[in-house]
Tab-separated table of C-alpha atoms and ligand atoms in Angstrom:
chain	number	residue	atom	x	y	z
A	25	UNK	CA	-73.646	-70.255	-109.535
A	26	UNK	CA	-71.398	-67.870	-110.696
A	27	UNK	CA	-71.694	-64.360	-110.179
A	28	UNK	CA	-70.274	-62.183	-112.788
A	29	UNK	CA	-70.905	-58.729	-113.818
A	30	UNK	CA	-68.114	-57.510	-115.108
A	31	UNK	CA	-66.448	-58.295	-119.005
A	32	UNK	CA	-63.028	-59.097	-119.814
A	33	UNK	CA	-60.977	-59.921	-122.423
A	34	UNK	CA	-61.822	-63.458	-122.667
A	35	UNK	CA	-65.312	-62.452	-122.916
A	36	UNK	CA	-64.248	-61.170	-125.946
A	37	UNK	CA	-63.098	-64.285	-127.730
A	38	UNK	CA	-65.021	-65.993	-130.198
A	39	UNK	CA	-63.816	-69.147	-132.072
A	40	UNK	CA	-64.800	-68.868	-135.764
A	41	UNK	CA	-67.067	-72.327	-136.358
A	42	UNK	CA	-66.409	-74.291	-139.779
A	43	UNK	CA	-64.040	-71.697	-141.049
A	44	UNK	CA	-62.207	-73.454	-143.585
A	45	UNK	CA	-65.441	-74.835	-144.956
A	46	UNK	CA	-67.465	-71.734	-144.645
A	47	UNK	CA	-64.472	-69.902	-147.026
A	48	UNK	CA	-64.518	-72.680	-149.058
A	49	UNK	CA	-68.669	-72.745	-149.575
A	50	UNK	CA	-68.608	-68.935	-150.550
A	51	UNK	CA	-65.833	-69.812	-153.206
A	52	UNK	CA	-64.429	-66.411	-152.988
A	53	UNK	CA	-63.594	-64.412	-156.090
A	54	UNK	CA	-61.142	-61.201	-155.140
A	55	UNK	CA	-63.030	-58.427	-156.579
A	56	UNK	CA	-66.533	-60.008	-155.569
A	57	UNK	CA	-69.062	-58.593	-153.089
A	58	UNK	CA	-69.949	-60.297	-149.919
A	59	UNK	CA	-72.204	-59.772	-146.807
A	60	UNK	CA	-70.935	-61.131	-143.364
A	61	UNK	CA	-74.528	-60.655	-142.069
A	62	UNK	CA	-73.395	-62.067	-138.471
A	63	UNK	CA	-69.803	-60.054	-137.955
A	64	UNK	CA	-69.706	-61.398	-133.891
A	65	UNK	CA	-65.972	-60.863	-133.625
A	66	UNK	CA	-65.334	-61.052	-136.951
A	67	UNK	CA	-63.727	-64.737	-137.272
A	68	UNK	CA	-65.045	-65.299	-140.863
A	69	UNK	CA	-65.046	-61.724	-142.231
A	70	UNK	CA	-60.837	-61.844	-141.335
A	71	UNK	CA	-60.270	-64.279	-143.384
A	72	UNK	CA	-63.027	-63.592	-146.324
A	73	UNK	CA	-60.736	-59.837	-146.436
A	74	UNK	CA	-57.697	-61.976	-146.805
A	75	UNK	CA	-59.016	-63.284	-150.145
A	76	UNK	CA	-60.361	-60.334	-151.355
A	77	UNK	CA	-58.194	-58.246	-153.521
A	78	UNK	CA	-58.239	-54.177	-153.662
A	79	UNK	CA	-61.406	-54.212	-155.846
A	80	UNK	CA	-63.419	-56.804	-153.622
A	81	UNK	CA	-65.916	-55.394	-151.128
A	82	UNK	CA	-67.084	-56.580	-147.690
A	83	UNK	CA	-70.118	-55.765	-145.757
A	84	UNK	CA	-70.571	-56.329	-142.520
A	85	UNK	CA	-73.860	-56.574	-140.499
A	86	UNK	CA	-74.695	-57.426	-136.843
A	87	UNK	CA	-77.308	-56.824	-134.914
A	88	UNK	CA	-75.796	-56.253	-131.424
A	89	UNK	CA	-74.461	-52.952	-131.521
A	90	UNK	CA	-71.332	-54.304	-129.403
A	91	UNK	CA	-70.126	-56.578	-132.450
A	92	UNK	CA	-70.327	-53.499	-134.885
A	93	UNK	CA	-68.712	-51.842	-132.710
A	94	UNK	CA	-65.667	-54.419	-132.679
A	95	UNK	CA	-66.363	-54.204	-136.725
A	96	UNK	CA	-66.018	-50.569	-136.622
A	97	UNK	CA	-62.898	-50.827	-134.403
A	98	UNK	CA	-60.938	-53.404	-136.363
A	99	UNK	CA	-62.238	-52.243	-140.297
A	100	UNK	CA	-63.205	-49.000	-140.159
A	101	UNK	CA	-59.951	-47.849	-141.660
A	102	UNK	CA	-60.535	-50.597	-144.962
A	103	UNK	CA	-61.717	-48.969	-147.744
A	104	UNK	CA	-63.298	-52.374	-148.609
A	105	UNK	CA	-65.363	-52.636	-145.485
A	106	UNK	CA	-68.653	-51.305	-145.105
A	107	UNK	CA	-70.685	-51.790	-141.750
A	108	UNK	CA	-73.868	-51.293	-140.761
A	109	UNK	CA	-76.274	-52.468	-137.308
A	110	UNK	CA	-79.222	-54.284	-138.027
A	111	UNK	CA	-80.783	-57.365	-138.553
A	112	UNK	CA	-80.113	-59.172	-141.818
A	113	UNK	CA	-83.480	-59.952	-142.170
A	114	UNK	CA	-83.280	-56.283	-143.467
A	115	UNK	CA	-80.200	-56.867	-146.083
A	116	UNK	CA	-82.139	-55.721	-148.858
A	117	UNK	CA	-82.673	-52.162	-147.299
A	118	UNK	CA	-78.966	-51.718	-147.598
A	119	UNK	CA	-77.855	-49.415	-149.863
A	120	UNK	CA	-74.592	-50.979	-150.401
A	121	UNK	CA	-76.374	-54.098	-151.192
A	122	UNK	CA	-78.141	-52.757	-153.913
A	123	UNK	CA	-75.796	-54.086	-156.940
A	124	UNK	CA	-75.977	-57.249	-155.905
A	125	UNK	CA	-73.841	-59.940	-153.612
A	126	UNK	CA	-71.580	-62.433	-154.744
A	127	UNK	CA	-71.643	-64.209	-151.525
A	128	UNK	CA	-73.698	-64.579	-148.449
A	129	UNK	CA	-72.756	-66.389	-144.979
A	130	UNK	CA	-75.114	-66.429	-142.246
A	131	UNK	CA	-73.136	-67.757	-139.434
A	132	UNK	CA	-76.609	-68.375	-136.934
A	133	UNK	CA	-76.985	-67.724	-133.431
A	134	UNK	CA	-75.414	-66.156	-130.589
A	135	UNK	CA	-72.067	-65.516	-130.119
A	136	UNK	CA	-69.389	-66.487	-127.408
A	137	UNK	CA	-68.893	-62.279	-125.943
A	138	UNK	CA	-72.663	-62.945	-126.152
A	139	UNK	CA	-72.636	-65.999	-123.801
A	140	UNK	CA	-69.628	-65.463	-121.563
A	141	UNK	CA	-70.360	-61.913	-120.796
A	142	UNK	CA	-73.296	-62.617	-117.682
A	143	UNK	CA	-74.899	-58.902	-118.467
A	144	UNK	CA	-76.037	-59.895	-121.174
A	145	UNK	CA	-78.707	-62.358	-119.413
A	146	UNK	CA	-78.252	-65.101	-121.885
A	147	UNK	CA	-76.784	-68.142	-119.492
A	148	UNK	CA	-78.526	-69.443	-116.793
A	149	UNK	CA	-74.660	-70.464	-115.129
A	150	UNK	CA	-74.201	-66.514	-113.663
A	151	UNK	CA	-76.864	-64.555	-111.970
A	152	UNK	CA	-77.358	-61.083	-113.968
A	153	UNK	CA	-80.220	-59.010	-114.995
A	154	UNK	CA	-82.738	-61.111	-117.561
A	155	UNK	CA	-82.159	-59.631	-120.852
A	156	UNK	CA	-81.128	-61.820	-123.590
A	157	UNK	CA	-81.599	-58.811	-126.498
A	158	UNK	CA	-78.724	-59.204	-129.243
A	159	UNK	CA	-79.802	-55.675	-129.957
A	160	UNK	CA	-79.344	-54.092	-126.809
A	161	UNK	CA	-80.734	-50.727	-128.514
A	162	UNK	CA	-84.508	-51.384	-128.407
A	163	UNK	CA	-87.098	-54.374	-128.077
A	164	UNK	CA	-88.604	-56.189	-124.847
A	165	UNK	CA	-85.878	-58.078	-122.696
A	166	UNK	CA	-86.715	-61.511	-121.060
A	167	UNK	CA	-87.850	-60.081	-118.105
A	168	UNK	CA	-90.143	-57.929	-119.823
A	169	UNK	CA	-91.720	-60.773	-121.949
A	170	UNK	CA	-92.038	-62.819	-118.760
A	171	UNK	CA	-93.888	-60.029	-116.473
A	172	UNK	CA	-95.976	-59.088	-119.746
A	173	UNK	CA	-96.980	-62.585	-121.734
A	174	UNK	CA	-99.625	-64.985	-120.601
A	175	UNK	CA	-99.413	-68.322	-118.949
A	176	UNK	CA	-100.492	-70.203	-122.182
A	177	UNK	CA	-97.609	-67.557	-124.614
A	178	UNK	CA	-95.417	-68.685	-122.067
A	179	UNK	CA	-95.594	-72.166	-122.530
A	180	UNK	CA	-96.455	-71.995	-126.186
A	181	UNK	CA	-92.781	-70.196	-126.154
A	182	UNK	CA	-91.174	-73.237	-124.154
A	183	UNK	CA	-92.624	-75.579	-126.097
A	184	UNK	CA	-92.438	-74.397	-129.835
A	185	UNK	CA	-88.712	-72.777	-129.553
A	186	UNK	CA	-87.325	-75.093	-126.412
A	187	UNK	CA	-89.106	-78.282	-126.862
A	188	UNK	CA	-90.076	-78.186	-123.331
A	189	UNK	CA	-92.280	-80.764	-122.139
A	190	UNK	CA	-92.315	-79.717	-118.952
A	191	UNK	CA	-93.168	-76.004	-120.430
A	192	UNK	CA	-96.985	-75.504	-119.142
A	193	UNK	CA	-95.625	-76.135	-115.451
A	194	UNK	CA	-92.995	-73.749	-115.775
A	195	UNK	CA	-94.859	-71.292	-117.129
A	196	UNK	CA	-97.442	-71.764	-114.314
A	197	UNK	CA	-94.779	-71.187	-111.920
A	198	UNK	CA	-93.404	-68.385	-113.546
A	199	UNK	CA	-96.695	-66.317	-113.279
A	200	UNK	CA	-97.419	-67.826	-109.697
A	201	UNK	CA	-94.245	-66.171	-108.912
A	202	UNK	CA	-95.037	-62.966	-110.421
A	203	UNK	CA	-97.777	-62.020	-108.401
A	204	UNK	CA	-95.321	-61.543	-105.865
A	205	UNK	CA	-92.621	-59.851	-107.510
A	206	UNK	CA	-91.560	-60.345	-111.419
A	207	UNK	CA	-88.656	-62.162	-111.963
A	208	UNK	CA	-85.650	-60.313	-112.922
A	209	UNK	CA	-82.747	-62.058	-112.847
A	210	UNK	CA	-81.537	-64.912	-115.034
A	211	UNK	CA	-80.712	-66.922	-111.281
A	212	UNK	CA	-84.464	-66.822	-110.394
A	213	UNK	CA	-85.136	-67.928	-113.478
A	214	UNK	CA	-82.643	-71.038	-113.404
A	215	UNK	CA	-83.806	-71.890	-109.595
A	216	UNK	CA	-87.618	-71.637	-110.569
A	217	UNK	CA	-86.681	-74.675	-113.123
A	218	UNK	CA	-84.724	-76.279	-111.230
A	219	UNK	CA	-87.277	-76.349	-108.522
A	220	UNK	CA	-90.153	-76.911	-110.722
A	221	UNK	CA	-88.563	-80.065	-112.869
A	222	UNK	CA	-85.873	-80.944	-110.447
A	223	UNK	CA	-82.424	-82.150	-111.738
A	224	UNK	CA	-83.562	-85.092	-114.432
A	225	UNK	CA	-81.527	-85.372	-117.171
A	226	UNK	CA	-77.928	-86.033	-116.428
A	227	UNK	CA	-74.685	-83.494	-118.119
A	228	UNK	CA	-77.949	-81.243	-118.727
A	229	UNK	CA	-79.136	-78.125	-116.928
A	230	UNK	CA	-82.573	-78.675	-116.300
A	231	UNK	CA	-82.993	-74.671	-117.620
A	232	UNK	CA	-81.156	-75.528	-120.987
A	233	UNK	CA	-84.151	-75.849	-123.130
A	234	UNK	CA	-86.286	-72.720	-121.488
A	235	UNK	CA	-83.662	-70.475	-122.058
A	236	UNK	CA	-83.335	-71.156	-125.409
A	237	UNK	CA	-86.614	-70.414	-125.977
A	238	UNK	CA	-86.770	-67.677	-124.502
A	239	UNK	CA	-83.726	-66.108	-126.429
A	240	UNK	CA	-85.484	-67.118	-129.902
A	241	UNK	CA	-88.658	-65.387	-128.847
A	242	UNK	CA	-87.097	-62.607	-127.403
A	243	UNK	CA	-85.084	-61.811	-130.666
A	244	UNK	CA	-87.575	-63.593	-132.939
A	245	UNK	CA	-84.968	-65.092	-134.502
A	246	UNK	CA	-86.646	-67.505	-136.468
A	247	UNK	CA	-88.557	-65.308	-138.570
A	248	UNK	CA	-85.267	-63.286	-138.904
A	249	UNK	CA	-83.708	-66.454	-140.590
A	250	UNK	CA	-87.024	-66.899	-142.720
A	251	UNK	CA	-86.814	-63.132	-143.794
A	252	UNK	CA	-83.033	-63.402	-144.109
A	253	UNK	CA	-82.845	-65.960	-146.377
A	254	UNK	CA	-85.716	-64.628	-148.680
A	255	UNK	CA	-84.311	-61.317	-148.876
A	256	UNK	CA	-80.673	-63.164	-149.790
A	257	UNK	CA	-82.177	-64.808	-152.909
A	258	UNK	CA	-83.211	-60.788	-153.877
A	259	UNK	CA	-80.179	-59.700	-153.764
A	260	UNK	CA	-77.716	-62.202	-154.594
A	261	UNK	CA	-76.190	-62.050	-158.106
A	262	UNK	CA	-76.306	-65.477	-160.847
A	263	UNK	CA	-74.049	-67.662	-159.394
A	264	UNK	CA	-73.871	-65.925	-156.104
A	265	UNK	CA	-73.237	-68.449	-153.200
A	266	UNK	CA	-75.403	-68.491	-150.003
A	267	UNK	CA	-73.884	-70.356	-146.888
A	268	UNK	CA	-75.403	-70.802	-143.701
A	269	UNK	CA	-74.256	-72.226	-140.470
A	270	UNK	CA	-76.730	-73.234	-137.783
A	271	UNK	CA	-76.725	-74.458	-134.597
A	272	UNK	CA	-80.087	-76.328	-133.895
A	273	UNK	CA	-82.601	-78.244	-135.312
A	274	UNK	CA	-85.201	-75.641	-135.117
A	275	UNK	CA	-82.644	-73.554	-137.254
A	276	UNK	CA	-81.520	-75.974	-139.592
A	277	UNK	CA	-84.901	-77.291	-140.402
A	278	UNK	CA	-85.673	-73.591	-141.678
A	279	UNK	CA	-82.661	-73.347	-143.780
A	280	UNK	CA	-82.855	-77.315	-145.056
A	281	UNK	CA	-87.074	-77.112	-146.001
A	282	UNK	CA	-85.892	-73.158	-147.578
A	283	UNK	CA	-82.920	-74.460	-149.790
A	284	UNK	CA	-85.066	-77.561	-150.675
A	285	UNK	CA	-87.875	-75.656	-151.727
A	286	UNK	CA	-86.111	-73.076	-154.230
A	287	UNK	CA	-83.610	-75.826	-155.395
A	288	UNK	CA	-86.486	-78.609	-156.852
A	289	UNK	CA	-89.784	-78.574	-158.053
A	290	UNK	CA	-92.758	-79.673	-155.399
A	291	UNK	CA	-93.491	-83.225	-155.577
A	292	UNK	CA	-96.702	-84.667	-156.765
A	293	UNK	CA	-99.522	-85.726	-154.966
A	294	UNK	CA	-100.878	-88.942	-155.757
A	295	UNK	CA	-104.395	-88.615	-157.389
A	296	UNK	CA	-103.463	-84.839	-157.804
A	297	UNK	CA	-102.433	-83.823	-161.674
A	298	UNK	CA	-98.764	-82.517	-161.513
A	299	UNK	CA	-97.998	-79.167	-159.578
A	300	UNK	CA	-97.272	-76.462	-162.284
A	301	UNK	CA	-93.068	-76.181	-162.996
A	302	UNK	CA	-92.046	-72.922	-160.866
A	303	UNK	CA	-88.740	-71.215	-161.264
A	304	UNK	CA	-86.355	-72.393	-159.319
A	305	UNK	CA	-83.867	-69.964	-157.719
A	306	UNK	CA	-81.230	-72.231	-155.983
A	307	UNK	CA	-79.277	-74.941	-156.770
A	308	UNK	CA	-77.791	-76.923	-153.791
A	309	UNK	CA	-73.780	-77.168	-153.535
A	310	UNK	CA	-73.304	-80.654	-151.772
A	311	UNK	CA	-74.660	-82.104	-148.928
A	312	UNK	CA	-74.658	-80.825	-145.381
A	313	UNK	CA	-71.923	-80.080	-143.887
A	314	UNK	CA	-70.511	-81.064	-140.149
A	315	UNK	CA	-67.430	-79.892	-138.110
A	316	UNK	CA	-64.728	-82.864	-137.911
A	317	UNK	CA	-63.987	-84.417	-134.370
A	318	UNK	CA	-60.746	-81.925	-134.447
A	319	UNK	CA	-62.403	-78.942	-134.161
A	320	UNK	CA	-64.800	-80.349	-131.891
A	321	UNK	CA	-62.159	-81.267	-129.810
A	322	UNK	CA	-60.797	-77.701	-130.287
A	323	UNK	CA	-63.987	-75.822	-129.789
A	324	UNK	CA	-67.044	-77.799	-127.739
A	325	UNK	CA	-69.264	-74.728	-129.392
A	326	UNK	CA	-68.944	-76.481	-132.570
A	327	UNK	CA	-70.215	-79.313	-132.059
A	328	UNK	CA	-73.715	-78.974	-133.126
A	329	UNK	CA	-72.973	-76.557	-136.070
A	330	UNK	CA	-74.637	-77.794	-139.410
A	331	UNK	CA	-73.304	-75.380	-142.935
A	332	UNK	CA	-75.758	-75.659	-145.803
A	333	UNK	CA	-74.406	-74.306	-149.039
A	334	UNK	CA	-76.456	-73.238	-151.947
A	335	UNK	CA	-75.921	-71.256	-155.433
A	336	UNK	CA	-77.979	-68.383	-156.634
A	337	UNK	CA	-79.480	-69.834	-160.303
A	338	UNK	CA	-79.709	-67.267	-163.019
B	403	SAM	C1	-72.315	-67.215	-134.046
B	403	SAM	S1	-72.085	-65.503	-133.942
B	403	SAM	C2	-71.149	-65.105	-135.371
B	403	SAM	C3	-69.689	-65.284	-135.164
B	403	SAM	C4	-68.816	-64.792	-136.285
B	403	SAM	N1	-69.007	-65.530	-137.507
B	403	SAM	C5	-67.367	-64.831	-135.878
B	403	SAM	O1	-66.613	-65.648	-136.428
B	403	SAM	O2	-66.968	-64.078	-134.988
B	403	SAM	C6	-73.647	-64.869	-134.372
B	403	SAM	C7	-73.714	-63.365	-134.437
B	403	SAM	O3	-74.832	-63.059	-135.273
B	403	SAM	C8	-75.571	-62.021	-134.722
B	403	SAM	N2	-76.943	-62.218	-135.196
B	403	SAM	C9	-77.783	-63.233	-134.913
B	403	SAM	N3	-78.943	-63.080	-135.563
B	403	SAM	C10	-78.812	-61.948	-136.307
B	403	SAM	C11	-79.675	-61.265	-137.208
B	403	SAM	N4	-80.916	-61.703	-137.462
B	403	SAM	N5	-79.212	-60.156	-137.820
B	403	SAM	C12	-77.954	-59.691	-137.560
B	403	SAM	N6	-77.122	-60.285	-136.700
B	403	SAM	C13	-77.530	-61.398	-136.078
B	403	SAM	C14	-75.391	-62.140	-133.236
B	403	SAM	O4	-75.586	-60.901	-132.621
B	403	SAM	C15	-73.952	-62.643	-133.126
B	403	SAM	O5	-73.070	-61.572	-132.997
């Protein structure tokens, strides 16, 4: 294990995922107004600027303060940018969002800086302090969750956001372990797993799946994307375009059943008389979308990236 604690520049880097089709799925007009909702390091709002013309706007939105700060650092000097920290599952709040959005892209997740940089707690390959927050500002930390939560939240947590079947035996380790001391770091964490499931799958970590749980329950980020993507069809304009990359299935399924739902009307049940007609709000732009071998090649992070595209109806 790697033991890292301070960032560089490569920490820094983060490879923009799907760009060309994400651009492309937004259909950019140059005086429109969009919302980056996930800035990161900016990969996607750099180019979106490029196509927007003096009268376009672009806001910008993360919720890890570090991000806005890049943001604030790169655009704070564009007249066209506007930047804000917070989750986008609070878009609508924004006063700049008020007059509506021509675009949307939700670009899921966590971000390389967020990955590489071993403070952060997110990566069971350094030993650091067990955070995982994107917003560093306020909230409970890993740690926190896993001295505080009980056995069966635990393992509810492994096994709803990590599909961990091993989850109720990890989570009875974990709190076997607390009584002596709660566990802090993200290395205890990995060597608790490790000891509890042993090393089964091959190419796979045997702590992959808990700490992804962990990281969506620690920054609820499923109900963010729920929230998120009800608060888009608010404030999106007719014909406003809504794009959305994710990077599991937990994710996708939430943006998939959401688009579906607003885009067609429910089916009917046999022996049931028809559902009444509702008003739809979306209509679906193509199929979903994958990442070609190339960038894969290019950028490994890629590889499980799905972009769903859909239109605001008037
Ligand atoms: C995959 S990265 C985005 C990368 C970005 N498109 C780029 O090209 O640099 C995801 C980013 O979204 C942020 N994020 C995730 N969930 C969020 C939420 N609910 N609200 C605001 N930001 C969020 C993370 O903090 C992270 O910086």
């Amino acid at each position: 294990m790697r033991v890292l604690t301070t960032m560089t520049m490569q920490d820094e880097l983060h490879i923009p995922v799907m760009l060309d089709e994400a651009l492309a799925a937004l259909a950019v007009r140059a005086d429109g107004v969009y919302l980056d909702g996930t800035f990161g390091r900016g990969g996607h709002a750099r180019r979106l600027l490029r196509e927007l013309g003096p009268n376009g706007r672009l806001l910008l939105m993360d919720r890890d303060p570090a991000a806005v700060a890049a943001a604030r650092l790169e655009f704070a000097d564009d007249a066209r940018v506007s930047i804000r920290h917070g989750n986008f599952a609070d878009m609508a709040d924004w006063d700049a969002v008020r007059d509506g959005l021509d675009g949307i892209l939700l670009d899921l997740g966590v971000s390389s800086p967020q990955l590489d940089n071993a403070a952060r707690g997110f990566s069971f390959q350094t030993d650091a302090p067990l955070d995982m927050r994107m917003d560093t500002s306020h909230g409970e930390n890993a740690a926190q969750f896993l001295a505080r939560a009980q056995e069966r939240e635990i393992a509810e947590v492994l096994w709803k956001f990590g599909e961990e079947r091993m989850g109720r035996r990890i989570a009875r380790a974990i709190v076997e372990r607390r009584h002596g001391a709660p566990i802090t770091r993200t290395g205890e964490l990995a060597e608790l797993i490790t000891r509890v499931l042993g090393r089964r799958e091959p190419g796979k970590h045997p702590a992959t799946r808990t700490f992804q749980a962990l990281r969506i329950a620690v920054n609820g980020e499923l109900d963010a994307i729920e929230q998120g993507l009800n608060a888009a069809l608010d404030v999106l304009k007719p014909h406003g375009r809504l794009a959305v990359i994710s990077f599991h299935s937990l994710e996708d399924r939430i943006v998939k059943q959401f688009m579906r739902d607003q885009s067609h009307e429910p089916p009917a049940k046999r022996g049931l008389p028809p559902p009444a007609p509702i008003a739809l709000k979306l209509k679906l732009i193509g199929h979903a979308q994958l990442p070609g071998d190339a960038e894969i090649a290019r950028n490994p992070r890629a590889r499980s990236a799905v972009l769903r595209v859909a239109e605001r109806l008037p």
